[in-house]
Amino acid sequence: MSNFLTLTIIFKAGNLNYGESTGNISALKKLSFKGKSYTYISRQALRYDIVRIMNEEFSMPLTPVGSDGKVVQFEANAKIDKYPEIDLFGYMKTSGEGNKGKIRKAIVRLSDAISLEQWNNDIDYGNNMGLAARTDLDNMIFQSEIHRSFYTYTMTIELKKIGIDPNNNINLDNKEKIKRINLLLDSIKILYRDIRGRREDLSPLFIIGGIYEVGNPFFYNKIELNFGRDITKLNIGPINETLEKIYIDDKKVKDNTKIGYVDGIIANLNEIKIDDKNKFNMEDFFVSIKNKIKEIYK
């Protein structure tokens, strides 16, 4: 059985994850790399929105939460057969019978989504003049860091553990396992984020990955973009070198790799050295992955 599905995704959006404010300035979450600043969306924020989409758009029940007196956590009697969220993203329960803790590691692993363009100290200046003009109150000034960019993140799923929980002796049938993986993929495909009165589209513009015998997220940290006048290109070198990597039984990464793309976004997709039969528009990419999942769970 090919055990791992890993997908590395590019999307484009702006002003997605704020941290602590300093005075009247709201600061984006950032990290430094090679002397430059890049904004990012934490994996926790991505997980929140994926689960929200699964609930709001596809009617997945949210896992009930409670407290052991100190820590807010999933209820001790919540099990994966009824709640796909904790099947996919795991749980830690410090309460329950005999107060014995139970842990199930996440089957779906997410990286942070990191911008592919550096932040250049852009700041938005705002006020509440529209309201203040109606009263005798003073106008309030506020500022927010802003950044619109391409972002990339990676998701890896350990397929053989979907629907299985030794803590409660649960092993769901294959039909339900397929349903849950498809639910996750459908949520990724239409992912969006609501923040500060805006709705930002986080759906994929480019995806590379596939189903492999090992759990390495092969294309994580391999995605870079180069920008010219009215043109965006991938840095193809790291991608093509990764495709030629031999990882088990003389198999190369490219043997199981597919790409999906939205036409007109990235100019040099033809330089990615995989067969054209493994290059798809975005809708057909997800169909191809779902068909492969069905084969695995036969």
PDB file of C-alpha atoms in Angstrom:
ATOM      1  CA  MET A   1       0.000   0.000   0.000  1.00  0.00           C
ATOM      2  CA  SER A   2       1.239   3.498  -0.859  1.00  0.00           C
ATOM      3  CA  ASN A   3       0.918   5.059   2.548  1.00  0.00           C
ATOM      4  CA  PHE A   4       1.384   8.801   2.225  1.00  0.00           C
ATOM      5  CA  LEU A   5      -0.315  11.577   0.291  1.00  0.00           C
ATOM      6  CA  THR A   6       1.706  14.782   0.248  1.00  0.00           C
ATOM      7  CA  LEU A   7       0.711  17.991  -1.526  1.00  0.00           C
ATOM      8  CA  THR A   8       2.584  21.270  -1.750  1.00  0.00           C
ATOM      9  CA  ILE A   9       0.294  24.152  -2.625  1.00  0.00           C
ATOM     10  CA  ILE A  10       0.595  27.748  -3.854  1.00  0.00           C
ATOM     11  CA  PHE A  11      -2.176  30.302  -3.380  1.00  0.00           C
ATOM     12  CA  LYS A  12      -2.373  34.084  -3.437  1.00  0.00           C
ATOM     13  CA  ALA A  13      -3.948  36.283  -0.761  1.00  0.00           C
ATOM     14  CA  GLY A  14      -3.275  39.189   1.567  1.00  0.00           C
ATOM     15  CA  ASN A  15      -3.187  40.205   5.256  1.00  0.00           C
ATOM     16  CA  LEU A  16      -4.043  36.764   6.583  1.00  0.00           C
ATOM     17  CA  ASN A  17      -2.681  36.299  10.110  1.00  0.00           C
ATOM     18  CA  TYR A  18      -2.050  39.010  12.692  1.00  0.00           C
ATOM     19  CA  GLY A  19      -0.095  38.664  15.932  1.00  0.00           C
ATOM     20  CA  GLU A  20       0.293  41.033  18.874  1.00  0.00           C
ATOM     21  CA  SER A  21      -0.403  44.730  18.351  1.00  0.00           C
ATOM     22  CA  THR A  22       2.019  47.456  19.402  1.00  0.00           C
ATOM     23  CA  GLY A  23       0.242  50.681  20.280  1.00  0.00           C
ATOM     24  CA  ASN A  24      -2.215  51.329  17.483  1.00  0.00           C
ATOM     25  CA  ILE A  25      -0.306  49.201  14.927  1.00  0.00           C
ATOM     26  CA  SER A  26      -1.526  45.667  14.173  1.00  0.00           C
ATOM     27  CA  ALA A  27       1.429  43.478  13.214  1.00  0.00           C
ATOM     28  CA  LEU A  28       1.336  40.593  10.762  1.00  0.00           C
ATOM     29  CA  LYS A  29       2.993  37.352  11.785  1.00  0.00           C
ATOM     30  CA  LYS A  30       6.449  37.306  10.208  1.00  0.00           C
ATOM     31  CA  LEU A  31       9.692  35.377  10.060  1.00  0.00           C
ATOM     32  CA  SER A  32      13.150  36.240   8.775  1.00  0.00           C
ATOM     33  CA  PHE A  33      15.114  34.390   6.114  1.00  0.00           C
ATOM     34  CA  LYS A  34      18.299  35.495   4.364  1.00  0.00           C
ATOM     35  CA  GLY A  35      17.991  38.920   5.929  1.00  0.00           C
ATOM     36  CA  LYS A  36      14.455  39.519   4.634  1.00  0.00           C
ATOM     37  CA  SER A  37      11.031  39.443   6.284  1.00  0.00           C
ATOM     38  CA  TYR A  38       8.254  37.130   5.110  1.00  0.00           C
ATOM     39  CA  THR A  39       4.707  36.921   6.387  1.00  0.00           C
ATOM     40  CA  TYR A  40       3.125  33.615   7.242  1.00  0.00           C
ATOM     41  CA  ILE A  41      -0.079  31.916   8.291  1.00  0.00           C
ATOM     42  CA  SER A  42       0.389  29.492  11.151  1.00  0.00           C
ATOM     43  CA  ARG A  43      -0.510  25.847  10.689  1.00  0.00           C
ATOM     44  CA  GLN A  44      -3.025  26.304  13.529  1.00  0.00           C
ATOM     45  CA  ALA A  45      -4.796  29.030  11.536  1.00  0.00           C
ATOM     46  CA  LEU A  46      -4.829  26.812   8.429  1.00  0.00           C
ATOM     47  CA  ARG A  47      -6.217  23.913  10.439  1.00  0.00           C
ATOM     48  CA  TYR A  48      -8.929  26.160  11.885  1.00  0.00           C
ATOM     49  CA  ASP A  49     -10.105  27.238   8.436  1.00  0.00           C
ATOM     50  CA  ILE A  50      -9.956  23.741   6.967  1.00  0.00           C
ATOM     51  CA  VAL A  51     -12.106  22.400   9.793  1.00  0.00           C
ATOM     52  CA  ARG A  52     -14.440  25.388   9.490  1.00  0.00           C
ATOM     53  CA  ILE A  53     -14.932  24.733   5.765  1.00  0.00           C
ATOM     54  CA  MET A  54     -15.540  21.040   6.451  1.00  0.00           C
ATOM     55  CA  ASN A  55     -18.242  22.059   8.919  1.00  0.00           C
ATOM     56  CA  GLU A  56     -19.838  25.064   7.181  1.00  0.00           C
ATOM     57  CA  GLU A  57     -19.720  23.884   3.582  1.00  0.00           C
ATOM     58  CA  PHE A  58     -19.909  20.097   3.960  1.00  0.00           C
ATOM     59  CA  SER A  59     -21.857  19.707   7.242  1.00  0.00           C
ATOM     60  CA  MET A  60     -19.156  17.785   9.115  1.00  0.00           C
ATOM     61  CA  PRO A  61     -20.045  17.767  12.849  1.00  0.00           C
ATOM     62  CA  LEU A  62     -17.597  19.653  15.049  1.00  0.00           C
ATOM     63  CA  THR A  63     -16.044  17.664  17.875  1.00  0.00           C
ATOM     64  CA  PRO A  64     -17.469  18.704  21.273  1.00  0.00           C
ATOM     65  CA  VAL A  65     -15.019  20.278  23.683  1.00  0.00           C
ATOM     66  CA  GLY A  66     -14.885  20.402  27.456  1.00  0.00           C
ATOM     67  CA  SER A  67     -12.364  20.910  30.223  1.00  0.00           C
ATOM     68  CA  ASP A  68     -10.601  18.792  32.826  1.00  0.00           C
ATOM     69  CA  GLY A  69     -10.557  21.848  35.079  1.00  0.00           C
ATOM     70  CA  LYS A  70      -7.383  23.342  33.652  1.00  0.00           C
ATOM     71  CA  VAL A  71      -7.190  22.685  29.915  1.00  0.00           C
ATOM     72  CA  VAL A  72      -9.813  23.155  27.202  1.00  0.00           C
ATOM     73  CA  GLN A  73      -9.789  19.997  25.122  1.00  0.00           C
ATOM     74  CA  PHE A  74     -11.960  17.554  23.212  1.00  0.00           C
ATOM     75  CA  GLU A  75     -14.467  15.717  25.375  1.00  0.00           C
ATOM     76  CA  ALA A  76     -13.217  12.381  26.710  1.00  0.00           C
ATOM     77  CA  ASN A  77     -16.100  10.440  25.168  1.00  0.00           C
ATOM     78  CA  ALA A  78     -15.646  11.926  21.667  1.00  0.00           C
ATOM     79  CA  LYS A  79     -14.483   9.202  19.274  1.00  0.00           C
ATOM     80  CA  ILE A  80     -13.253   9.203  15.691  1.00  0.00           C
ATOM     81  CA  ASP A  81     -16.150   7.122  14.373  1.00  0.00           C
ATOM     82  CA  LYS A  82     -18.503  10.063  14.909  1.00  0.00           C
ATOM     83  CA  TYR A  83     -16.076  12.975  14.518  1.00  0.00           C
ATOM     84  CA  PRO A  84     -13.813  13.076  11.426  1.00  0.00           C
ATOM     85  CA  GLU A  85     -11.995  16.134  12.822  1.00  0.00           C
ATOM     86  CA  ILE A  86     -10.169  14.137  15.494  1.00  0.00           C
ATOM     87  CA  ASP A  87      -9.661  11.279  13.067  1.00  0.00           C
ATOM     88  CA  LEU A  88      -7.748  13.576  10.721  1.00  0.00           C
ATOM     89  CA  PHE A  89      -6.100  16.020  13.123  1.00  0.00           C
ATOM     90  CA  GLY A  90      -5.671  13.932  16.262  1.00  0.00           C
ATOM     91  CA  TYR A  91      -6.416  14.614  19.910  1.00  0.00           C
ATOM     92  CA  MET A  92      -4.976  14.687  23.409  1.00  0.00           C
ATOM     93  CA  LYS A  93      -7.305  13.907  26.316  1.00  0.00           C
ATOM     94  CA  THR A  94      -5.961  14.277  29.838  1.00  0.00           C
ATOM     95  CA  SER A  95      -9.282  13.306  31.416  1.00  0.00           C
ATOM     96  CA  GLY A  96     -11.405  10.178  31.260  1.00  0.00           C
ATOM     97  CA  GLU A  97     -11.658   6.889  33.082  1.00  0.00           C
ATOM     98  CA  GLY A  98      -9.070   6.769  35.803  1.00  0.00           C
ATOM     99  CA  ASN A  99      -7.797  10.159  34.609  1.00  0.00           C
ATOM    100  CA  LYS A 100      -5.544   8.363  32.159  1.00  0.00           C
ATOM    101  CA  GLY A 101      -4.481  10.501  29.262  1.00  0.00           C
ATOM    102  CA  LYS A 102      -5.085   9.389  25.695  1.00  0.00           C
ATOM    103  CA  ILE A 103      -3.203  10.700  22.686  1.00  0.00           C
ATOM    104  CA  ARG A 104      -3.745  10.121  18.997  1.00  0.00           C
ATOM    105  CA  LYS A 105      -1.240  11.872  16.781  1.00  0.00           C
ATOM    106  CA  ALA A 106      -2.426  13.910  13.823  1.00  0.00           C
ATOM    107  CA  ILE A 107      -2.821  11.880  10.632  1.00  0.00           C
ATOM    108  CA  VAL A 108      -2.907  15.097   8.596  1.00  0.00           C
ATOM    109  CA  ARG A 109       0.223  17.228   9.045  1.00  0.00           C
ATOM    110  CA  LEU A 110       0.305  20.862   7.928  1.00  0.00           C
ATOM    111  CA  SER A 111       3.166  23.289   7.580  1.00  0.00           C
ATOM    112  CA  ASP A 112       2.842  27.031   8.049  1.00  0.00           C
ATOM    113  CA  ALA A 113       1.912  28.880   4.860  1.00  0.00           C
ATOM    114  CA  ILE A 114       4.860  31.180   4.132  1.00  0.00           C
ATOM    115  CA  SER A 115       4.867  34.072   1.696  1.00  0.00           C
ATOM    116  CA  LEU A 116       6.925  33.712  -1.461  1.00  0.00           C
ATOM    117  CA  GLU A 117       7.451  37.478  -1.680  1.00  0.00           C
ATOM    118  CA  GLN A 118       9.195  39.516   1.000  1.00  0.00           C
ATOM    119  CA  TRP A 119       7.328  42.028   3.139  1.00  0.00           C
ATOM    120  CA  ASN A 120       8.400  45.596   2.364  1.00  0.00           C
ATOM    121  CA  ASN A 121       7.084  47.424   5.443  1.00  0.00           C
ATOM    122  CA  ASP A 122       3.732  48.292   3.834  1.00  0.00           C
ATOM    123  CA  ILE A 123       1.284  49.771   6.329  1.00  0.00           C
ATOM    124  CA  ASP A 124      -2.362  50.744   5.937  1.00  0.00           C
ATOM    125  CA  TYR A 125      -3.586  53.917   7.642  1.00  0.00           C
ATOM    126  CA  GLY A 126      -7.173  53.928   8.851  1.00  0.00           C
ATOM    127  CA  ASN A 127      -9.663  55.796  11.004  1.00  0.00           C
ATOM    128  CA  ASN A 128     -13.264  55.682  12.099  1.00  0.00           C
ATOM    129  CA  MET A 129     -14.264  59.018  10.543  1.00  0.00           C
ATOM    130  CA  GLY A 130     -17.494  57.520   9.222  1.00  0.00           C
ATOM    131  CA  LEU A 131     -18.724  57.010  12.787  1.00  0.00           C
ATOM    132  CA  ALA A 132     -16.937  59.875  14.502  1.00  0.00           C
ATOM    133  CA  ALA A 133     -18.541  62.410  12.120  1.00  0.00           C
ATOM    134  CA  ARG A 134     -21.951  61.403  13.469  1.00  0.00           C
ATOM    135  CA  THR A 135     -21.029  62.338  17.044  1.00  0.00           C
ATOM    136  CA  ASP A 136     -18.879  64.709  19.060  1.00  0.00           C
ATOM    137  CA  LEU A 137     -16.334  61.971  19.735  1.00  0.00           C
ATOM    138  CA  ASP A 138     -12.749  62.162  18.512  1.00  0.00           C
ATOM    139  CA  ASN A 139     -11.672  60.300  15.412  1.00  0.00           C
ATOM    140  CA  MET A 140      -9.598  57.192  16.187  1.00  0.00           C
ATOM    141  CA  ILE A 141      -6.450  56.541  14.152  1.00  0.00           C
ATOM    142  CA  PHE A 142      -5.171  53.007  13.588  1.00  0.00           C
ATOM    143  CA  GLN A 143      -2.560  51.348  11.396  1.00  0.00           C
ATOM    144  CA  SER A 144      -2.183  47.781  10.137  1.00  0.00           C
ATOM    145  CA  GLU A 145       0.713  46.048   8.446  1.00  0.00           C
ATOM    146  CA  ILE A 146      -0.359  44.728   5.047  1.00  0.00           C
ATOM    147  CA  HIS A 147       1.090  42.249   2.590  1.00  0.00           C
ATOM    148  CA  ARG A 148      -0.333  40.668  -0.541  1.00  0.00           C
ATOM    149  CA  SER A 149       1.690  37.741  -1.819  1.00  0.00           C
ATOM    150  CA  PHE A 150       1.809  34.217  -3.120  1.00  0.00           C
ATOM    151  CA  TYR A 151       2.029  31.710  -0.253  1.00  0.00           C
ATOM    152  CA  THR A 152       3.026  28.063  -0.067  1.00  0.00           C
ATOM    153  CA  TYR A 153       2.294  25.293   2.410  1.00  0.00           C
ATOM    154  CA  THR A 154       2.522  21.505   2.495  1.00  0.00           C
ATOM    155  CA  MET A 155       0.055  18.895   3.712  1.00  0.00           C
ATOM    156  CA  THR A 156       0.988  15.250   4.353  1.00  0.00           C
ATOM    157  CA  ILE A 157      -1.535  12.493   5.156  1.00  0.00           C
ATOM    158  CA  GLU A 158      -0.634   9.064   6.548  1.00  0.00           C
ATOM    159  CA  LEU A 159      -3.287   7.114   4.663  1.00  0.00           C
ATOM    160  CA  LYS A 160      -2.971   3.763   6.434  1.00  0.00           C
ATOM    161  CA  LYS A 161      -3.982   5.337   9.758  1.00  0.00           C
ATOM    162  CA  ILE A 162      -7.151   7.070   8.573  1.00  0.00           C
ATOM    163  CA  GLY A 163     -10.186   5.687  10.411  1.00  0.00           C
ATOM    164  CA  ILE A 164      -8.135   3.626  12.880  1.00  0.00           C
ATOM    165  CA  ASP A 165      -7.878   4.387  16.612  1.00  0.00           C
ATOM    166  CA  PRO A 166      -6.311   1.724  18.866  1.00  0.00           C
ATOM    167  CA  ASN A 167      -7.314   3.754  21.940  1.00  0.00           C
ATOM    168  CA  ASN A 168     -10.949   2.828  21.308  1.00  0.00           C
ATOM    169  CA  ASN A 169     -10.521  -0.276  19.113  1.00  0.00           C
ATOM    170  CA  ILE A 170     -12.002   1.495  16.094  1.00  0.00           C
ATOM    171  CA  ASN A 171     -11.327   0.570  12.482  1.00  0.00           C
ATOM    172  CA  LEU A 172     -13.781   2.155  10.045  1.00  0.00           C
ATOM    173  CA  ASP A 173     -14.683   0.562   6.723  1.00  0.00           C
ATOM    174  CA  ASN A 174     -12.836   1.640   3.599  1.00  0.00           C
ATOM    175  CA  LYS A 175     -15.846   3.480   2.180  1.00  0.00           C
ATOM    176  CA  GLU A 176     -15.850   5.821   5.179  1.00  0.00           C
ATOM    177  CA  LYS A 177     -12.069   6.280   4.998  1.00  0.00           C
ATOM    178  CA  ILE A 178     -12.338   7.357   1.353  1.00  0.00           C
ATOM    179  CA  LYS A 179     -15.206   9.694   2.222  1.00  0.00           C
ATOM    180  CA  ARG A 180     -13.109  11.453   4.869  1.00  0.00           C
ATOM    181  CA  ILE A 181     -10.080  11.902   2.649  1.00  0.00           C
ATOM    182  CA  ASN A 182     -12.312  13.305  -0.099  1.00  0.00           C
ATOM    183  CA  LEU A 183     -13.898  15.660   2.436  1.00  0.00           C
ATOM    184  CA  LEU A 184     -10.465  17.006   3.287  1.00  0.00           C
ATOM    185  CA  LEU A 185      -9.471  17.375  -0.370  1.00  0.00           C
ATOM    186  CA  ASP A 186     -12.725  19.150  -1.228  1.00  0.00           C
ATOM    187  CA  SER A 187     -12.142  21.591   1.635  1.00  0.00           C
ATOM    188  CA  ILE A 188      -8.605  22.352   0.456  1.00  0.00           C
ATOM    189  CA  LYS A 189      -9.913  22.946  -3.054  1.00  0.00           C
ATOM    190  CA  ILE A 190     -12.310  25.726  -1.973  1.00  0.00           C
ATOM    191  CA  LEU A 191     -10.423  26.981   1.101  1.00  0.00           C
ATOM    192  CA  TYR A 192     -11.017  30.578   2.147  1.00  0.00           C
ATOM    193  CA  ARG A 193     -10.414  32.704   5.234  1.00  0.00           C
ATOM    194  CA  ASP A 194     -12.535  35.414   6.863  1.00  0.00           C
ATOM    195  CA  ILE A 195     -10.444  38.108   8.531  1.00  0.00           C
ATOM    196  CA  ARG A 196     -11.192  41.712   9.502  1.00  0.00           C
ATOM    197  CA  GLY A 197     -14.279  42.084   7.364  1.00  0.00           C
ATOM    198  CA  ARG A 198     -12.666  40.494   4.306  1.00  0.00           C
ATOM    199  CA  ARG A 199     -12.942  37.068   2.708  1.00  0.00           C
ATOM    200  CA  GLU A 200      -9.646  35.882   1.210  1.00  0.00           C
ATOM    201  CA  ASP A 201      -9.425  33.021  -1.294  1.00  0.00           C
ATOM    202  CA  LEU A 202      -6.880  30.379  -0.232  1.00  0.00           C
ATOM    203  CA  SER A 203      -7.776  27.872  -2.936  1.00  0.00           C
ATOM    204  CA  PRO A 204      -4.825  26.368  -4.862  1.00  0.00           C
ATOM    205  CA  LEU A 205      -3.335  28.043  -7.914  1.00  0.00           C
ATOM    206  CA  PHE A 206      -0.656  25.350  -8.215  1.00  0.00           C
ATOM    207  CA  ILE A 207      -0.200  21.947  -6.556  1.00  0.00           C
ATOM    208  CA  ILE A 208       2.578  19.408  -6.828  1.00  0.00           C
ATOM    209  CA  GLY A 209       2.657  16.031  -5.090  1.00  0.00           C
ATOM    210  CA  GLY A 210       1.165  12.583  -5.059  1.00  0.00           C
ATOM    211  CA  ILE A 211       0.923   9.304  -3.166  1.00  0.00           C
ATOM    212  CA  TYR A 212       4.203   7.695  -2.105  1.00  0.00           C
ATOM    213  CA  GLU A 213       5.527   4.764  -0.067  1.00  0.00           C
ATOM    214  CA  VAL A 214       7.387   7.101   2.298  1.00  0.00           C
ATOM    215  CA  GLY A 215       6.160  10.104   4.266  1.00  0.00           C
ATOM    216  CA  ASN A 216       8.716  12.665   3.156  1.00  0.00           C
ATOM    217  CA  PRO A 217       7.049  15.950   2.101  1.00  0.00           C
ATOM    218  CA  PHE A 218       9.256  16.024  -0.972  1.00  0.00           C
ATOM    219  CA  PHE A 219       8.408  19.489  -2.283  1.00  0.00           C
ATOM    220  CA  TYR A 220       8.313  21.306   1.063  1.00  0.00           C
ATOM    221  CA  ASN A 221      10.893  24.133   0.961  1.00  0.00           C
ATOM    222  CA  LYS A 222      11.405  23.514  -2.772  1.00  0.00           C
ATOM    223  CA  ILE A 223       9.007  26.212  -3.986  1.00  0.00           C
ATOM    224  CA  GLU A 224      10.398  29.592  -5.042  1.00  0.00           C
ATOM    225  CA  LEU A 225       9.024  32.132  -7.487  1.00  0.00           C
ATOM    226  CA  ASN A 226      10.821  34.534  -9.782  1.00  0.00           C
ATOM    227  CA  PHE A 227       9.056  37.690 -10.926  1.00  0.00           C
ATOM    228  CA  GLY A 228       9.524  39.630 -14.135  1.00  0.00           C
ATOM    229  CA  ARG A 229       7.443  42.246 -15.851  1.00  0.00           C
ATOM    230  CA  ASP A 230       3.923  40.782 -16.035  1.00  0.00           C
ATOM    231  CA  ILE A 231       5.291  37.256 -15.624  1.00  0.00           C
ATOM    232  CA  THR A 232       5.672  34.791 -12.750  1.00  0.00           C
ATOM    233  CA  LYS A 233       7.918  31.740 -12.975  1.00  0.00           C
ATOM    234  CA  LEU A 234       8.800  28.858 -10.699  1.00  0.00           C
ATOM    235  CA  ASN A 235      12.429  28.262  -9.822  1.00  0.00           C
ATOM    236  CA  ILE A 236      12.464  24.949 -11.634  1.00  0.00           C
ATOM    237  CA  GLY A 237      15.877  23.637 -10.532  1.00  0.00           C
ATOM    238  CA  PRO A 238      14.964  22.377  -7.029  1.00  0.00           C
ATOM    239  CA  ILE A 239      11.717  20.852  -8.317  1.00  0.00           C
ATOM    240  CA  ASN A 240      13.304  18.901 -11.180  1.00  0.00           C
ATOM    241  CA  GLU A 241      16.139  17.699  -8.963  1.00  0.00           C
ATOM    242  CA  THR A 242      13.606  16.453  -6.407  1.00  0.00           C
ATOM    243  CA  LEU A 243      11.671  14.648  -9.141  1.00  0.00           C
ATOM    244  CA  GLU A 244      14.805  12.614  -9.973  1.00  0.00           C
ATOM    245  CA  LYS A 245      15.399  11.563  -6.356  1.00  0.00           C
ATOM    246  CA  ILE A 246      15.390   7.787  -5.794  1.00  0.00           C
ATOM    247  CA  TYR A 247      13.691   6.976  -2.495  1.00  0.00           C
ATOM    248  CA  ILE A 248      12.789   3.263  -2.314  1.00  0.00           C
ATOM    249  CA  ASP A 249      13.150   0.174  -4.523  1.00  0.00           C
ATOM    250  CA  ASP A 250      14.726   2.308  -7.283  1.00  0.00           C
ATOM    251  CA  LYS A 251      11.544   4.403  -7.554  1.00  0.00           C
ATOM    252  CA  LYS A 252      11.916   8.025  -8.441  1.00  0.00           C
ATOM    253  CA  VAL A 253       9.774  10.753  -6.959  1.00  0.00           C
ATOM    254  CA  LYS A 254       8.534  11.691 -10.433  1.00  0.00           C
ATOM    255  CA  ASP A 255       7.024   8.209 -10.897  1.00  0.00           C
ATOM    256  CA  ASN A 256       4.190   9.139  -8.518  1.00  0.00           C
ATOM    257  CA  THR A 257       4.082  12.922  -8.870  1.00  0.00           C
ATOM    258  CA  LYS A 258       1.336  15.001 -10.461  1.00  0.00           C
ATOM    259  CA  ILE A 259       0.804  18.732 -10.803  1.00  0.00           C
ATOM    260  CA  GLY A 260      -2.380  20.761 -10.893  1.00  0.00           C
ATOM    261  CA  TYR A 261      -2.559  24.359 -12.000  1.00  0.00           C
ATOM    262  CA  VAL A 262      -4.804  27.295 -12.786  1.00  0.00           C
ATOM    263  CA  ASP A 263      -3.992  28.427 -16.317  1.00  0.00           C
ATOM    264  CA  GLY A 264      -2.253  31.780 -16.777  1.00  0.00           C
ATOM    265  CA  ILE A 265      -0.686  32.113 -13.314  1.00  0.00           C
ATOM    266  CA  ILE A 266       2.762  30.503 -13.704  1.00  0.00           C
ATOM    267  CA  ALA A 267       4.490  30.854 -17.071  1.00  0.00           C
ATOM    268  CA  ASN A 268       7.023  27.989 -17.155  1.00  0.00           C
ATOM    269  CA  LEU A 269       5.085  24.895 -16.089  1.00  0.00           C
ATOM    270  CA  ASN A 270       6.261  23.180 -19.285  1.00  0.00           C
ATOM    271  CA  GLU A 271       9.764  23.076 -17.764  1.00  0.00           C
ATOM    272  CA  ILE A 272       8.686  20.704 -14.971  1.00  0.00           C
ATOM    273  CA  LYS A 273      10.076  17.337 -16.059  1.00  0.00           C
ATOM    274  CA  ILE A 274       7.150  14.991 -15.641  1.00  0.00           C
ATOM    275  CA  ASP A 275       4.968  13.412 -18.319  1.00  0.00           C
ATOM    276  CA  ASP A 276       2.246  15.632 -19.712  1.00  0.00           C
ATOM    277  CA  LYS A 277      -0.280  12.957 -18.679  1.00  0.00           C
ATOM    278  CA  ASN A 278       0.484  13.913 -15.064  1.00  0.00           C
ATOM    279  CA  LYS A 279      -0.205  17.630 -15.585  1.00  0.00           C
ATOM    280  CA  PHE A 280      -3.820  18.604 -14.940  1.00  0.00           C
ATOM    281  CA  ASN A 281      -6.076  21.584 -14.610  1.00  0.00           C
ATOM    282  CA  MET A 282      -7.048  22.026 -10.974  1.00  0.00           C
ATOM    283  CA  GLU A 283     -10.360  20.185 -11.101  1.00  0.00           C
ATOM    284  CA  ASP A 284      -8.906  17.173 -12.919  1.00  0.00           C
ATOM    285  CA  PHE A 285      -5.973  17.075 -10.490  1.00  0.00           C
ATOM    286  CA  PHE A 286      -8.308  16.463  -7.559  1.00  0.00           C
ATOM    287  CA  VAL A 287     -10.262  13.884  -9.559  1.00  0.00           C
ATOM    288  CA  SER A 288      -7.001  12.067 -10.327  1.00  0.00           C
ATOM    289  CA  ILE A 289      -5.963  12.003  -6.663  1.00  0.00           C
ATOM    290  CA  LYS A 290      -9.408  10.783  -5.586  1.00  0.00           C
ATOM    291  CA  ASN A 291      -9.305   7.986  -8.152  1.00  0.00           C
ATOM    292  CA  LYS A 292      -5.916   6.901  -6.821  1.00  0.00           C
ATOM    293  CA  ILE A 293      -7.303   6.891  -3.274  1.00  0.00           C
ATOM    294  CA  LYS A 294     -10.089   4.531  -4.418  1.00  0.00           C
ATOM    295  CA  GLU A 295      -7.505   2.145  -5.884  1.00  0.00           C
ATOM    296  CA  ILE A 296      -5.544   2.104  -2.640  1.00  0.00           C
ATOM    297  CA  TYR A 297      -8.548   1.223  -0.500  1.00  0.00           C
ATOM    298  CA  LYS A 298      -9.884  -1.563  -2.723  1.00  0.00           C
TER     299      LYS A 298
END
